[in-house]
CSV table of C-alpha atoms and ligand atoms in Angstrom, one decimal:
chain,number,residue,atom,x,y,z
C,8,UNK,CA,0.4,0.0,0.3
C,9,UNK,CA,2.0,3.5,-1.1
C,10,UNK,CA,0.4,6.2,1.6
C,11,UNK,CA,1.1,9.2,0.4
C,12,UNK,CA,0.4,13.0,1.4
C,13,UNK,CA,-0.6,15.6,-1.5
C,14,UNK,CA,0.3,18.4,0.4
C,15,UNK,CA,4.4,16.6,-0.6
C,16,UNK,CA,3.6,17.0,-3.5
C,17,UNK,CA,2.7,19.9,-4.5
C,18,UNK,CA,4.5,22.8,-5.4
C,19,UNK,CA,7.5,21.3,-6.2
C,20,UNK,CA,11.1,23.1,-6.4
C,21,UNK,CA,12.5,23.8,-10.3
C,22,UNK,CA,14.9,21.2,-10.0
C,23,UNK,CA,12.8,18.5,-8.5
C,24,UNK,CA,13.6,15.2,-10.8
C,25,UNK,CA,12.1,14.6,-14.1
C,26,UNK,CA,10.3,11.0,-11.7
C,27,UNK,CA,10.1,13.1,-8.5
C,28,UNK,CA,7.6,15.6,-11.1
C,29,UNK,CA,5.5,12.3,-13.0
C,30,UNK,CA,4.7,10.8,-9.5
C,31,UNK,CA,3.2,13.9,-8.7
C,32,UNK,CA,1.4,14.3,-11.7
C,33,UNK,CA,0.3,11.0,-11.9
C,34,UNK,CA,-1.0,11.3,-8.1
C,35,UNK,CA,-2.5,14.9,-8.8
C,36,UNK,CA,-4.7,13.1,-11.4
C,37,UNK,CA,-5.5,10.7,-9.4
C,38,UNK,CA,-6.9,13.4,-6.8
C,39,UNK,CA,-8.3,15.5,-10.1
C,40,UNK,CA,-10.6,12.3,-10.5
C,41,UNK,CA,-11.5,11.1,-7.8
C,42,UNK,CA,-13.1,14.7,-6.8
C,43,UNK,CA,-14.4,14.8,-10.6
C,44,UNK,CA,-16.2,11.4,-10.0
C,45,UNK,CA,-18.8,11.0,-6.9
C,46,UNK,CA,-17.8,10.5,-3.4
C,47,UNK,CA,-18.9,7.2,-1.9
C,48,UNK,CA,-18.5,4.9,-5.3
C,49,UNK,CA,-16.0,3.2,-6.7
C,50,UNK,CA,-15.4,4.0,-9.8
C,51,UNK,CA,-13.1,3.7,-13.4
C,52,UNK,CA,-10.6,6.8,-14.3
C,53,UNK,CA,-9.0,6.4,-17.9
C,54,UNK,CA,-5.4,7.2,-16.6
C,55,UNK,CA,-3.3,4.8,-16.7
C,56,UNK,CA,-1.7,2.9,-14.6
C,57,UNK,CA,2.3,3.7,-14.3
C,58,UNK,CA,3.7,0.5,-13.4
C,59,UNK,CA,6.7,-1.2,-15.7
C,60,UNK,CA,6.2,-4.7,-14.5
C,61,UNK,CA,9.2,-7.0,-16.8
C,62,UNK,CA,9.6,-3.7,-18.0
C,63,UNK,CA,5.9,-3.8,-20.0
C,64,UNK,CA,3.1,-0.8,-18.9
C,65,UNK,CA,0.7,-2.6,-17.3
C,66,UNK,CA,-2.7,-1.9,-19.5
C,67,UNK,CA,-4.7,-1.6,-16.3
C,68,UNK,CA,-6.0,2.0,-15.2
C,69,UNK,CA,-7.0,3.3,-12.1
C,70,UNK,CA,-9.6,3.1,-10.1
C,71,UNK,CA,-10.6,5.3,-7.5
C,72,UNK,CA,-13.0,5.6,-3.9
C,73,UNK,CA,-13.8,8.8,-2.0
C,74,UNK,CA,-16.2,9.3,0.9
C,75,UNK,CA,-16.2,12.6,2.9
C,76,UNK,CA,-13.0,14.3,3.6
C,77,UNK,CA,-11.4,13.7,5.9
C,78,UNK,CA,-11.1,9.9,4.5
C,79,UNK,CA,-8.2,9.7,1.9
C,80,UNK,CA,-8.7,8.7,-1.5
C,81,UNK,CA,-8.0,5.1,-2.0
C,82,UNK,CA,-6.9,4.3,-5.6
C,83,UNK,CA,-5.7,1.0,-7.0
C,84,UNK,CA,-4.9,-0.3,-10.3
C,85,UNK,CA,-7.1,-2.7,-12.2
C,86,UNK,CA,-4.7,-5.2,-13.2
C,87,UNK,CA,-1.9,-5.5,-11.5
C,88,UNK,CA,-3.5,-4.2,-7.7
C,89,UNK,CA,-1.2,-1.4,-7.3
C,90,UNK,CA,-3.0,0.5,-4.1
C,91,UNK,CA,-2.2,3.3,-2.1
C,92,UNK,CA,-4.5,6.0,-0.6
C,93,UNK,CA,-3.1,9.9,-1.0
C,94,UNK,CA,-4.2,12.1,2.2
C,95,UNK,CA,-4.7,16.0,2.7
C,96,UNK,CA,-6.6,16.7,-0.8
C,97,UNK,CA,-8.8,18.8,0.3
C,98,UNK,CA,-8.8,22.1,-1.4
C,99,UNK,CA,-5.3,21.3,-2.5
C,100,UNK,CA,-5.6,22.6,-6.9
C,101,UNK,CA,-6.8,19.2,-7.9
C,102,UNK,CA,-9.4,19.2,-5.6
C,103,UNK,CA,-12.7,19.7,-8.0
C,104,UNK,CA,-16.0,18.8,-5.7
C,105,UNK,CA,-18.6,21.0,-7.2
C,106,UNK,CA,-18.6,23.8,-4.8
C,107,UNK,CA,-22.6,24.4,-6.6
C,108,UNK,CA,-25.4,22.9,-6.8
C,109,UNK,CA,-25.5,21.4,-10.4
C,110,UNK,CA,-28.6,21.6,-12.1
C,111,UNK,CA,-30.1,18.4,-13.5
C,112,UNK,CA,-30.1,18.7,-16.8
C,113,UNK,CA,-30.1,15.8,-19.6
C,114,UNK,CA,-26.9,14.3,-19.0
C,115,UNK,CA,-25.5,12.5,-22.7
C,116,UNK,CA,-23.1,10.3,-22.2
C,117,UNK,CA,-20.2,10.6,-25.0
C,118,UNK,CA,-18.2,7.5,-26.3
C,119,UNK,CA,-14.1,8.7,-27.0
C,120,UNK,CA,-11.5,7.4,-27.9
C,121,UNK,CA,-8.3,6.7,-25.6
C,122,UNK,CA,-7.2,8.8,-28.2
C,123,UNK,CA,-9.0,11.0,-27.5
C,124,UNK,CA,-9.4,11.2,-24.0
C,125,UNK,CA,-6.2,12.0,-23.0
C,126,UNK,CA,-5.7,14.7,-25.6
C,127,UNK,CA,-8.3,16.2,-23.4
C,128,UNK,CA,-6.6,14.9,-19.7
C,129,UNK,CA,-3.9,17.8,-21.9
C,130,UNK,CA,-5.4,20.2,-22.2
C,131,UNK,CA,-4.1,23.3,-20.4
C,132,UNK,CA,-6.3,26.9,-19.9
C,133,UNK,CA,-8.6,24.5,-18.9
C,134,UNK,CA,-11.5,25.8,-16.4
C,135,UNK,CA,-12.3,24.8,-13.9
C,136,UNK,CA,-15.9,23.1,-14.1
C,137,UNK,CA,-14.4,21.3,-17.8
C,138,UNK,CA,-11.7,20.3,-16.5
C,139,UNK,CA,-14.2,18.4,-13.6
C,140,UNK,CA,-16.1,17.6,-16.7
C,141,UNK,CA,-12.3,16.1,-18.7
C,142,UNK,CA,-11.1,14.4,-14.9
C,143,UNK,CA,-15.1,12.6,-14.6
C,144,UNK,CA,-14.1,10.2,-17.7
C,145,UNK,CA,-14.5,7.1,-16.6
C,146,UNK,CA,-13.5,4.1,-18.4
C,147,UNK,CA,-16.6,1.3,-18.6
C,148,UNK,CA,-15.3,-2.1,-20.0
C,149,UNK,CA,-13.7,-1.2,-22.8
C,150,UNK,CA,-15.3,2.2,-24.1
C,151,UNK,CA,-14.5,5.7,-22.1
C,152,UNK,CA,-17.6,8.0,-21.2
C,153,UNK,CA,-17.5,11.8,-20.4
C,154,UNK,CA,-20.6,12.6,-18.9
C,155,UNK,CA,-21.5,15.6,-19.6
C,156,UNK,CA,-24.9,18.2,-20.3
C,157,UNK,CA,-25.4,20.1,-24.2
C,158,UNK,CA,-24.3,22.9,-22.8
C,159,UNK,CA,-20.8,21.8,-21.3
C,160,UNK,CA,-20.3,20.2,-24.5
C,161,UNK,CA,-20.0,22.8,-26.5
C,162,UNK,CA,-17.8,24.6,-23.2
C,163,UNK,CA,-15.2,22.3,-23.9
C,164,UNK,CA,-15.5,22.7,-27.6
C,165,UNK,CA,-14.7,25.8,-27.1
C,166,UNK,CA,-11.5,24.9,-25.9
C,167,UNK,CA,-10.5,22.5,-27.6
C,168,UNK,CA,-11.4,24.5,-30.6
C,169,UNK,CA,-9.1,27.6,-29.3
C,170,UNK,CA,-6.6,25.1,-28.4
C,171,UNK,CA,-6.0,24.0,-32.0
C,172,UNK,CA,-6.3,27.2,-33.5
C,173,UNK,CA,-2.9,28.1,-32.0
C,174,UNK,CA,-1.3,25.5,-32.0
C,175,UNK,CA,1.6,25.7,-33.9
C,176,UNK,CA,2.9,21.7,-33.0
C,177,UNK,CA,1.2,19.7,-36.3
C,178,UNK,CA,0.8,16.4,-34.9
C,179,UNK,CA,-0.8,17.6,-31.2
C,180,UNK,CA,-3.0,20.2,-33.5
C,181,UNK,CA,-3.9,16.9,-35.2
C,182,UNK,CA,-4.4,14.6,-32.0
C,183,UNK,CA,-6.9,18.5,-30.8
C,184,UNK,CA,-8.0,18.5,-34.0
C,185,UNK,CA,-9.9,14.4,-33.9
C,186,UNK,CA,-10.7,15.3,-30.6
C,187,UNK,CA,-12.9,18.7,-31.7
C,188,UNK,CA,-14.5,16.1,-34.2
C,189,UNK,CA,-15.3,13.1,-32.1
C,190,UNK,CA,-17.0,16.1,-29.4
C,191,UNK,CA,-18.8,18.2,-32.2
C,192,UNK,CA,-20.1,14.9,-33.9
C,193,UNK,CA,-21.5,14.0,-30.2
C,194,UNK,CA,-22.8,17.6,-29.1
C,195,UNK,CA,-25.2,17.4,-32.6
C,196,UNK,CA,-26.5,13.6,-31.8
C,197,UNK,CA,-29.9,14.0,-29.7
C,198,UNK,CA,-30.2,13.6,-25.9
C,199,UNK,CA,-31.1,9.8,-25.7
A,229,ZN,ZN1,-0.8,-1.9,-13.1
């Protein structure tokens, strides 16, 4: 069991070595997902496992459970069963819990590809609502599902379009264009 205090991974100095930085990113993404999704339920995020048993990437994804504060966030890999807890997550920059009451609006279950999910997770400059939307993506068998209302989708499309517009790297721009296409297609379908 890997026990961590998120405070030790916040505001890392500039000279922090790569592995520590990647671990910090991994843990903060777990906190973002666990706080973007519902409390009191165990669910599978889209976050990949970072272990490499026998020099091969573990194909598992992070399964998370969060009860109300002050309980730590529990995470576990769906394949290798690597597991841990993260304490002191509340009110960190990665705590995406919704502060205001969300209005009940029809929610679409948008099915997206692994590549689109990765492109969305890497988007910079998301506002809090969009960040919550992206980190609440879940894995369901072989599918990745983005639960979103029409308004959420519109907002996210706006972000992706703006990002694709000023991206100068061609490969990253193609990735964003693919994401944009997938979201636009989903937005044009009726809620069911
Ligand atoms: Zn694993």
